[in-house]
PDB file of C-alpha atoms in Angstrom:
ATOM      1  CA  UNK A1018     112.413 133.355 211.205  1.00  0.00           C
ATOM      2  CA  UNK A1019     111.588 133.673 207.897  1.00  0.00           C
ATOM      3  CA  UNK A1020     114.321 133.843 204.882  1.00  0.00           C
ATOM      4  CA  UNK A1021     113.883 134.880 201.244  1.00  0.00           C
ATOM      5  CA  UNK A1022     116.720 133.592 198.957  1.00  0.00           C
ATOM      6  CA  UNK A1023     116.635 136.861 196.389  1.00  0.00           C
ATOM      7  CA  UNK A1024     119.768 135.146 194.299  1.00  0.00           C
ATOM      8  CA  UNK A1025     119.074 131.240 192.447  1.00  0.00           C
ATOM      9  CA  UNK A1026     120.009 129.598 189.639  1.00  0.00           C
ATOM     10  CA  UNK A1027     117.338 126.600 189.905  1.00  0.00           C
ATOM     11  CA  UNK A1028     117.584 125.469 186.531  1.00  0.00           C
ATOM     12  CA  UNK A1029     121.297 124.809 186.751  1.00  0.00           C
ATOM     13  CA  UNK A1030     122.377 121.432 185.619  1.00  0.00           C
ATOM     14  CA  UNK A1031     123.200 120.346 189.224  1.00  0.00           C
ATOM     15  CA  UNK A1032     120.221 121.385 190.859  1.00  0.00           C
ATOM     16  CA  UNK A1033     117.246 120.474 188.269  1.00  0.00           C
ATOM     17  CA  UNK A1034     117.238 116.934 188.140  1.00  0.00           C
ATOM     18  CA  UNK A1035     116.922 117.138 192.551  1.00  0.00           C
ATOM     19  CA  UNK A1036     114.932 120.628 192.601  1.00  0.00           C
ATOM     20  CA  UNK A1037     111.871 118.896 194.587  1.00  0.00           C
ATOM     21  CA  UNK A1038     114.545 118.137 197.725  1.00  0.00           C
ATOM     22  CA  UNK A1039     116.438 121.128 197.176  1.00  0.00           C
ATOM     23  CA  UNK A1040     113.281 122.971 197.582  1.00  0.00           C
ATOM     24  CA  UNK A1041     112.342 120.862 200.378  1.00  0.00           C
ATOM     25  CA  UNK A1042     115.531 121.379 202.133  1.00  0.00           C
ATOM     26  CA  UNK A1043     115.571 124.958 201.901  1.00  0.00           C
ATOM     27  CA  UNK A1044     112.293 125.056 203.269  1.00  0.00           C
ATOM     28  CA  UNK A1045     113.014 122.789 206.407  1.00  0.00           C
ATOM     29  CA  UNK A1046     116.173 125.536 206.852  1.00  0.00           C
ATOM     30  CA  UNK A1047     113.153 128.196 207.245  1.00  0.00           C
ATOM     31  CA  UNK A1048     114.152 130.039 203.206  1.00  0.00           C
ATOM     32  CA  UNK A1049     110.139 130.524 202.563  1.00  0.00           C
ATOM     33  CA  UNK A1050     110.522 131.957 199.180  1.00  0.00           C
ATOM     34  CA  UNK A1051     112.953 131.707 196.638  1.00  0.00           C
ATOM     35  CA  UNK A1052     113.861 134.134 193.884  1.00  0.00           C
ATOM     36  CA  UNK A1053     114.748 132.376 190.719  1.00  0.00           C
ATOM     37  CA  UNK A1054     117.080 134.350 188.172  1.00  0.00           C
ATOM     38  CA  UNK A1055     117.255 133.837 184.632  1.00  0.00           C
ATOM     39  CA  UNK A1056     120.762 134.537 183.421  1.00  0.00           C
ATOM     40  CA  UNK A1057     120.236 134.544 179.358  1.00  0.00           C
ATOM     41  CA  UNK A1058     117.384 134.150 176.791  1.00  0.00           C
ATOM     42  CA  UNK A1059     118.132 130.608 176.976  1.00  0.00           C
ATOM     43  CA  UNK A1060     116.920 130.227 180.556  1.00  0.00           C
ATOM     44  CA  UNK A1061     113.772 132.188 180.184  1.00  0.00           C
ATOM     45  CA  UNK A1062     111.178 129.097 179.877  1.00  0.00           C
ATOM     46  CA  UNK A1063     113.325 127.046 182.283  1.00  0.00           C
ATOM     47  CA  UNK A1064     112.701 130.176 185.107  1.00  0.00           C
ATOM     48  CA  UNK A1065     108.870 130.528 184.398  1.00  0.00           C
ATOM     49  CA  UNK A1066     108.697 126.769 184.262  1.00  0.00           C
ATOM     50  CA  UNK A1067     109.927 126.559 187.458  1.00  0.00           C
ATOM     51  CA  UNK A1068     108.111 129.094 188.926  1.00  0.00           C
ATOM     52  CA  UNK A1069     104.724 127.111 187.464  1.00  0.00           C
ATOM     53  CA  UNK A1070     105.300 123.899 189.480  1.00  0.00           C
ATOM     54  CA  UNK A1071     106.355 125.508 192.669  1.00  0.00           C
ATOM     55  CA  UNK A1072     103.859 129.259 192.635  1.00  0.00           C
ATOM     56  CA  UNK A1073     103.821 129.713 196.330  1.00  0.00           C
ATOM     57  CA  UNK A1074     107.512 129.486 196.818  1.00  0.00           C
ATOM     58  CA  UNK A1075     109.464 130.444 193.394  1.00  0.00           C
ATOM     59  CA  UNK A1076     109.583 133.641 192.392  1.00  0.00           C
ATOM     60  CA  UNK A1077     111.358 134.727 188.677  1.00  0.00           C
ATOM     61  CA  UNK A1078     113.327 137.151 187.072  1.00  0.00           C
ATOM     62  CA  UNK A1079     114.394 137.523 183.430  1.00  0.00           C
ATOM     63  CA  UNK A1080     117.217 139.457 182.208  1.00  0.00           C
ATOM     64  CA  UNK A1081     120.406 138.424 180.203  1.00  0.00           C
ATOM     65  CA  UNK A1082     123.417 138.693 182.395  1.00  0.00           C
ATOM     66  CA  UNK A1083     126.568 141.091 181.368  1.00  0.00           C
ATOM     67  CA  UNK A1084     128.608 138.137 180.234  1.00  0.00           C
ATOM     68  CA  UNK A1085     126.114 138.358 176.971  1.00  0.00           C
ATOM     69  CA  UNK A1086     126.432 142.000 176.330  1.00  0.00           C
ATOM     70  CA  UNK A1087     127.900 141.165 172.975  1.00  0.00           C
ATOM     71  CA  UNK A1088     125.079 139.345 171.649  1.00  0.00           C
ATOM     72  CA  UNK A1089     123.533 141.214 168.680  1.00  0.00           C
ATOM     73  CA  UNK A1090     121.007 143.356 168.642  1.00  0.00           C
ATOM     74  CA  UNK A1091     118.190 140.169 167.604  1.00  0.00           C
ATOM     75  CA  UNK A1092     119.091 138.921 170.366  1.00  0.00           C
ATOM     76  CA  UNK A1093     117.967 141.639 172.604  1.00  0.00           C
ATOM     77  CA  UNK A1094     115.064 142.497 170.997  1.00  0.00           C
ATOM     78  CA  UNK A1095     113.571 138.596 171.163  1.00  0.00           C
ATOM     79  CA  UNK A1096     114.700 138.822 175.001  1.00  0.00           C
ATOM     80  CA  UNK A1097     112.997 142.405 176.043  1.00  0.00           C
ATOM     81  CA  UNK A1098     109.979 140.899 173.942  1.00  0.00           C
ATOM     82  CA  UNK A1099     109.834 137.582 175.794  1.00  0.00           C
ATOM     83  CA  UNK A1100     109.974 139.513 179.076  1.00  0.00           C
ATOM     84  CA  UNK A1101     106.954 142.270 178.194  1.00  0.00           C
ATOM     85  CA  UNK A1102     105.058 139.189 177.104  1.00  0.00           C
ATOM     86  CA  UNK A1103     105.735 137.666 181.025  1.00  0.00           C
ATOM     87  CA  UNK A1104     105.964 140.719 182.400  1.00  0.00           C
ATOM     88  CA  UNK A1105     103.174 139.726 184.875  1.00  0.00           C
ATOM     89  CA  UNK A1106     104.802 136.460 185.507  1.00  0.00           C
ATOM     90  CA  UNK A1107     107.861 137.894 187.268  1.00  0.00           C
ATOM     91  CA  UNK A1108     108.625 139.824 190.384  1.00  0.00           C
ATOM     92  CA  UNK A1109     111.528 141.942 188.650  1.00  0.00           C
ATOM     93  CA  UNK A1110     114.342 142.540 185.982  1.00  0.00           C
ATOM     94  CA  UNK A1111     117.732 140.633 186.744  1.00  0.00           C
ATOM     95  CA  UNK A1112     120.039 139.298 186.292  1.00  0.00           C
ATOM     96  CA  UNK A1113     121.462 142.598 184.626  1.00  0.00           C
ATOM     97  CA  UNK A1114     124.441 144.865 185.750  1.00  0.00           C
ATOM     98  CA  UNK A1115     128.042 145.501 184.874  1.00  0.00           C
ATOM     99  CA  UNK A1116     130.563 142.556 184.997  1.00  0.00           C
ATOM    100  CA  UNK A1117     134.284 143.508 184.209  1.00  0.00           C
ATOM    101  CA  UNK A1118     135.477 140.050 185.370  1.00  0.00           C
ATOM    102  CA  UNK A1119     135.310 138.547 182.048  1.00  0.00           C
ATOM    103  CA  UNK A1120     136.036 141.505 179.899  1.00  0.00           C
ATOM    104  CA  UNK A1121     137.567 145.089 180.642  1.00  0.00           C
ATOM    105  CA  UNK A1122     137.783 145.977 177.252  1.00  0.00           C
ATOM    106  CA  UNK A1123     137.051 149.718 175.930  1.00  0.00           C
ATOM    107  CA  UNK A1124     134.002 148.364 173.502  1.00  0.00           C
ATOM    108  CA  UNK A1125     132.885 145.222 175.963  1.00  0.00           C
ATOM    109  CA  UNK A1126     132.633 147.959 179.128  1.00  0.00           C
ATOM    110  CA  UNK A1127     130.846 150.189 176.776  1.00  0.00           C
ATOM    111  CA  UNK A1128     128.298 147.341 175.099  1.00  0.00           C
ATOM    112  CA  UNK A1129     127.177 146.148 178.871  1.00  0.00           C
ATOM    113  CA  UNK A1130     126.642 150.010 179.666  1.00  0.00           C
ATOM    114  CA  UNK A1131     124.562 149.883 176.830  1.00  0.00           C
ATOM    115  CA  UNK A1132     122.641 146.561 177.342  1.00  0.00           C
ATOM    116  CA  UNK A1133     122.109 147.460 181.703  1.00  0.00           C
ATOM    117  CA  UNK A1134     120.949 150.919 180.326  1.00  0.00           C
ATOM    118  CA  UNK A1135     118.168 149.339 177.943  1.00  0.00           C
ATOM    119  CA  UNK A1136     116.950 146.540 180.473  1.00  0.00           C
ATOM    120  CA  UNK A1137     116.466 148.748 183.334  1.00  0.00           C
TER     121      UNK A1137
END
């Protein structure tokens, strides 16, 4: 059997310093291919980095996650640019969605519509 693990955070702070044996120990638990997800424009270059030193089993998405739906409008704009530039690079658009854990606030809920509607 053959698993693909669609949800990662590689370039967290408690995996990157280990990531060759936590790549080698998923791939002794049979997880062939592992989907790397960017969370922010800050983890953009950590994602594709990744995803250069291990091509036949990382696999990367770039999107900013809900919890930054209040970031101005610069910030969006240098993001969706980074990811046409990579475009070819990644195998899809995430992490993006709605979050109301942090925030259920009228102009929060209405700002992460806004932000999911523009990344898909």
């Amino acid at each position: 059997m053959n698993i693909i693990d669609c949800h990662l955070h590689l370039y967290d702070e408690k995996l990157v310093n280990d990531l060759d044996a936590v790549i080698k120990e998923a791939c002794s638990n049979n997880v062939r291919y592992l989907v790397n997800n960017s969370d922010s424009f800050s983890s953009f270059d950590k994602v594709l980095n990744i995803k250069k030193n291990y091509p036949s089993t990382c696999f990367s998405t770039l999107g900013i996650h809900p919890e930054y739906a209040l970031e101005d409008d610069s910030y969006f704009n240098r993001s969706f640019k980074y990811i046409e530039d990579n475009i070819d690079k990644i195998v899809a658009i995430g992490e993006i969605g709605l979050d109301y854990h942090y925030s259920k606030e009228d102009n929060v809920v209405r700002r992460q519509k806004e932000v999911f509607i523009s990344q898909l």
